[in-house]
Coordinates of C-alpha atoms and ligand atoms in Angstrom, one line a residue:
M7 CA -10.1 7.4 -16.6
R8 CA -7.9 5.8 -13.4
K9 CA -4.8 7.3 -13.3
K10 CA -1.8 5.1 -12.5
I11 CA -0.2 5.2 -9.3
V12 CA 3.2 3.9 -7.9
V13 CA 4.5 4.1 -4.3
G14 CA 7.5 3.3 -2.9
N15 CA 7.4 1.5 0.3
W16 CA 11.2 1.8 2.2
K17 CA 10.1 -0.4 5.0
M18 CA 12.6 -0.4 7.8
N19 CA 15.6 1.1 5.7
L20 CA 17.4 4.4 5.0
T21 CA 18.6 6.9 7.5
R22 CA 18.0 10.4 6.7
A23 CA 21.1 11.0 4.7
E24 CA 20.5 7.9 2.8
T25 CA 16.8 9.1 1.8
E26 CA 18.4 12.4 0.7
S27 CA 20.8 10.8 -1.7
L28 CA 18.1 8.3 -3.2
L29 CA 15.8 11.1 -3.5
S30 CA 18.6 13.4 -5.1
S31 CA 19.1 10.6 -8.0
L32 CA 15.6 9.9 -8.3
L33 CA 13.4 13.3 -8.8
P34 CA 14.7 14.3 -11.7
L35 CA 14.6 11.1 -13.3
I36 CA 10.9 11.2 -12.7
S37 CA 10.0 14.8 -12.9
D38 CA 7.9 14.3 -15.9
A39 CA 5.9 11.3 -14.8
T40 CA 2.4 11.6 -15.5
A41 CA 1.6 8.5 -13.2
Q42 CA 1.1 9.8 -9.2
V43 CA 3.8 8.8 -7.4
G44 CA 4.3 8.4 -3.5
V45 CA 7.0 7.1 -1.1
C46 CA 6.7 6.1 2.0
P47 CA 9.8 6.2 4.4
G48 CA 10.3 5.4 7.9
F49 CA 8.2 7.6 10.4
V50 CA 11.9 9.3 11.7
A51 CA 12.8 10.5 8.1
L52 CA 9.1 11.5 7.2
S53 CA 10.1 15.5 8.2
T54 CA 13.1 15.3 6.3
V55 CA 11.8 13.8 3.2
A56 CA 8.7 16.0 3.3
D57 CA 11.0 19.0 2.5
Q58 CA 13.0 17.4 -0.3
L59 CA 9.5 16.5 -1.8
S60 CA 8.2 20.0 -1.6
G61 CA 7.6 21.5 -5.1
T62 CA 7.8 18.0 -6.7
N63 CA 5.3 15.7 -8.2
V64 CA 6.1 13.1 -5.9
G65 CA 3.7 12.8 -2.5
L66 CA 4.7 11.4 0.9
G67 CA 3.4 8.3 2.6
A68 CA 3.5 6.7 5.9
Q69 CA 3.8 2.9 6.4
N70 CA 1.5 2.8 9.4
V71 CA -0.9 5.2 11.8
F72 CA -2.5 4.2 15.0
W73 CA -6.3 5.3 15.5
K74 CA -6.2 7.5 18.2
E75 CA -5.9 11.1 17.7
S76 CA -3.3 11.3 20.6
G77 CA -2.7 10.2 24.6
A78 CA -1.0 7.6 26.1
F79 CA -0.4 5.2 23.6
T80 CA 3.5 4.9 23.9
G81 CA 5.6 4.1 20.8
F82 CA 2.5 4.8 18.0
V83 CA 1.8 7.7 15.8
S84 CA -1.5 9.5 15.2
P85 CA -3.2 10.9 12.3
A86 CA -2.5 14.0 13.4
M87 CA 0.8 13.8 13.7
L88 CA 1.1 12.6 10.2
K89 CA -1.1 15.4 8.7
D90 CA 1.3 17.8 10.6
V91 CA 4.6 16.5 8.6
G92 CA 2.3 16.4 5.5
V93 CA 1.7 12.9 4.6
T94 CA -0.8 12.2 1.8
Y95 CA -1.0 8.4 1.5
V96 CA -0.9 6.2 4.7
L97 CA -0.5 1.9 4.4
V98 CA -2.6 0.3 6.1
G99 CA -3.3 -3.8 6.8
H100 CA 0.3 -4.4 5.1
S101 CA 0.9 -8.1 5.2
E102 CA 3.8 -7.2 7.5
T103 CA 2.2 -5.6 10.1
R104 CA -1.2 -8.1 9.9
G105 CA -1.1 -11.0 12.3
R106 CA -0.6 -13.3 9.6
F107 CA 3.1 -13.5 8.8
G108 CA 3.6 -15.2 5.5
K109 CA 7.3 -15.5 5.0
L110 CA 8.2 -13.3 8.3
E111 CA 9.7 -15.5 11.3
V112 CA 8.5 -13.4 14.1
P113 CA 9.2 -14.5 17.7
A114 CA 5.8 -15.2 19.6
T115 CA 6.8 -12.1 22.1
T116 CA 6.2 -9.8 19.4
V117 CA 3.0 -11.2 18.3
G118 CA 0.9 -8.8 19.9
F119 CA 2.8 -5.8 18.4
F120 CA 2.3 -7.1 15.0
A121 CA -0.8 -8.4 15.0
E122 CA -3.0 -6.1 12.8
T123 CA -6.4 -7.6 12.1
D124 CA -9.1 -6.5 9.6
E125 CA -10.8 -4.5 12.7
T126 CA -7.9 -2.5 13.3
V127 CA -7.4 -2.1 9.6
N128 CA -11.2 -0.7 9.5
L129 CA -10.3 1.7 12.8
K130 CA -7.2 2.8 10.9
I131 CA -9.1 4.0 7.6
K132 CA -11.9 5.4 9.7
S133 CA -9.5 7.4 11.7
L134 CA -7.4 8.5 8.6
L135 CA -10.5 10.0 6.1
P136 CA -11.7 12.9 8.0
H137 CA -8.2 14.0 7.6
G138 CA -8.0 13.8 4.0
F139 CA -5.7 11.3 3.7
T140 CA -5.6 8.5 1.1
P141 CA -5.4 5.3 2.6
I142 CA -4.1 2.5 0.6
L143 CA -5.4 -0.7 2.0
C144 CA -3.4 -3.8 1.8
V145 CA -5.2 -7.3 0.9
G146 CA -3.7 -10.7 -0.2
E147 CA -3.4 -14.5 0.6
N148 CA -0.3 -16.2 1.7
L149 CA 1.2 -19.5 0.0
A150 CA -1.1 -21.9 2.2
E151 CA -4.5 -19.6 1.6
R152 CA -3.7 -20.0 -2.2
E153 CA -2.8 -23.3 -2.2
A154 CA -6.1 -24.7 -0.5
G155 CA -7.9 -22.6 -3.8
N156 CA -8.8 -19.7 -1.0
T157 CA -7.8 -16.6 -2.3
D158 CA -10.9 -15.0 -3.4
S159 CA -12.6 -15.9 0.0
V160 CA -9.4 -14.3 2.0
I161 CA -9.5 -11.3 0.2
Q162 CA -13.0 -10.9 0.2
S163 CA -13.3 -11.3 3.6
Q164 CA -10.1 -8.7 4.2
L165 CA -12.1 -6.1 2.4
D166 CA -15.2 -6.7 4.1
G167 CA -13.6 -6.4 7.5
A168 CA -11.6 -3.1 6.4
L169 CA -14.5 -1.5 4.6
V170 CA -17.2 -2.0 7.9
D171 CA -19.7 1.3 8.3
L172 CA -17.6 3.2 5.5
S173 CA -20.2 4.7 2.9
A174 CA -19.5 4.8 -1.0
D175 CA -18.3 8.2 -1.0
E176 CA -15.5 7.4 1.8
I177 CA -14.6 4.2 0.0
A178 CA -14.0 5.9 -3.1
K179 CA -11.2 7.9 -1.3
L180 CA -9.2 4.7 -1.0
V181 CA -6.5 3.1 -3.1
V182 CA -6.1 -0.7 -2.9
A183 CA -3.4 -2.9 -3.3
Y184 CA -3.4 -6.2 -4.3
E185 CA -0.5 -7.9 -2.5
P186 CA -0.1 -11.6 -2.5
V187 CA 1.8 -12.3 0.5
W188 CA 4.3 -14.8 -1.1
A189 CA 5.2 -12.8 -3.7
I190 CA 6.5 -9.9 -1.2
G191 CA 10.1 -9.5 -1.2
T192 CA 10.7 -13.1 -2.6
G193 CA 11.4 -12.2 -6.0
Q194 CA 8.7 -14.3 -7.2
T195 CA 6.2 -11.9 -9.1
C196 CA 2.4 -13.3 -9.3
D197 CA 2.0 -13.8 -12.9
T198 CA 0.4 -10.9 -14.9
P199 CA -2.8 -12.9 -16.1
E200 CA -3.6 -14.1 -12.1
A201 CA -2.6 -10.6 -11.1
E202 CA -5.1 -9.1 -13.4
R203 CA -8.0 -11.8 -12.3
V204 CA -7.6 -11.0 -8.9
C205 CA -7.5 -7.5 -9.4
G206 CA -10.7 -7.6 -11.3
M207 CA -12.3 -9.9 -8.6
I208 CA -11.4 -7.2 -5.9
R209 CA -12.9 -4.2 -8.3
A210 CA -16.3 -6.6 -8.6
H211 CA -16.1 -7.1 -5.0
L212 CA -15.7 -3.6 -4.4
R213 CA -19.2 -3.1 -6.8
T214 CA -21.1 -5.1 -4.4
K215 CA -20.6 -2.7 -1.8
V216 CA -20.3 0.8 -3.8
A217 CA -21.7 -0.1 -7.5
D218 CA -20.6 2.3 -10.0
V219 CA -18.1 4.0 -7.9
A220 CA -15.8 0.8 -8.2
K221 CA -14.9 2.0 -11.9
S222 CA -12.6 4.9 -10.1
I223 CA -11.3 3.1 -7.7
Q224 CA -7.6 2.6 -8.0
I225 CA -6.5 -0.9 -7.4
Q226 CA -2.4 -1.7 -7.5
Y227 CA -0.7 -4.9 -7.9
G228 CA 2.3 -5.3 -5.2
G229 CA 4.6 -8.2 -4.8
S230 CA 8.2 -8.0 -6.9
V231 CA 7.4 -5.6 -9.2
K232 CA 10.7 -4.6 -11.1
A233 CA 11.2 -3.0 -14.1
S234 CA 11.3 -5.9 -16.2
N235 CA 7.6 -6.9 -15.3
A236 CA 6.2 -3.3 -14.2
A237 CA 4.9 -2.2 -18.1
D238 CA 3.3 -5.5 -18.4
L239 CA 1.3 -5.7 -15.3
F240 CA 0.2 -2.1 -15.6
S241 CA -1.3 -2.5 -18.8
Q242 CA -3.9 -5.0 -17.5
P243 CA -7.4 -3.3 -17.3
N244 CA -7.5 -3.5 -13.8
I245 CA -4.2 -3.1 -12.4
D246 CA -4.0 0.7 -11.9
G247 CA -0.2 0.5 -11.0
G248 CA 2.1 -0.8 -8.1
L249 CA 2.9 -0.8 -4.5
V250 CA 7.0 -1.1 -4.7
G251 CA 9.1 -2.4 -2.0
G252 CA 12.6 -3.6 -2.5
A253 CA 12.5 -1.9 -5.9
S254 CA 12.0 1.6 -4.8
L255 CA 15.2 1.5 -2.9
M256 CA 17.0 1.9 -6.2
A257 CA 16.5 5.1 -8.0
E258 CA 17.0 3.8 -11.8
E259 CA 14.9 0.7 -11.5
F260 CA 12.0 3.0 -9.6
A261 CA 12.5 5.5 -12.0
A262 CA 12.0 2.4 -14.7
I263 CA 8.8 1.4 -12.9
V264 CA 7.2 5.0 -12.7
K265 CA 8.1 5.5 -16.3
A266 CA 5.9 2.1 -17.1
A267 CA 2.8 3.6 -15.7
G268 CA 2.7 6.7 -17.9
Ligands
PEP1 C1 5.8 -4.2 -0.3 O1 6.6 -4.1 0.8 O2 4.5 -3.9 -0.3 C2 5.8 -5.1 -1.7 C3 5.5 -5.2 -2.4 O3 7.7 -5.5 -1.3 P1 8.3 -6.5 -2.5 O4 8.0 -5.1 -3.7 O5 9.9 -6.3 -2.2 O6 8.0 -7.6 -2.9

């Protein structure tokens, strides 16, 4: 009953010309995809990519948002601005923007800039929903948390913080991405049974908030998804597709991942 959804996160890669070239190769390869598909370019390429996606089966995503509508917030991008360029999906709470950096080594002076908290994730979701966006809420444990046996409690607390004061109808509009931090960009994918177990745990935790609505919420796995492991991951009952970083920068590899989702 849930459609699969595969979203490419291009991160801080690709000039406009490079996005154009990647999409020219990719779009013909996935024109018959039955899964929902999206790509998230950097902010400055959104408009160009929107033009190229027009009339295709691929949705436009943004990698971040600021929760205020407008004002003196130098360097940030509002929901209204994203709406204006035709964005559908917005990543929120990605581990690369949270205050827990996982593998990233960020100089202390940039900590304030990157330090996403559960509270700011919640503010972002609340700012996106009235515009009709689909927020993709990223949650996941880092290696130290996993090794300490805290995977489930860390994720439950991220969900609790992100979903404060949201109704079941609002929560139903989200996609949740389980992204173990230690698997992102490392080539070390979470093994399928464990990815399925955590996605099932996420669904069970959502059920405590929204009862049966939890059955309809799409839950992606993200963390070194590749063509070679996508079909196995996506065949699991609680894994409804993938959030894909590195592999989404390669047309044939990403197309194979999309095909693995149906
Ligand atoms: C991501 O950026 O969300 C991600 C999962 O990256 P990668 O696929 O490169 O691990």
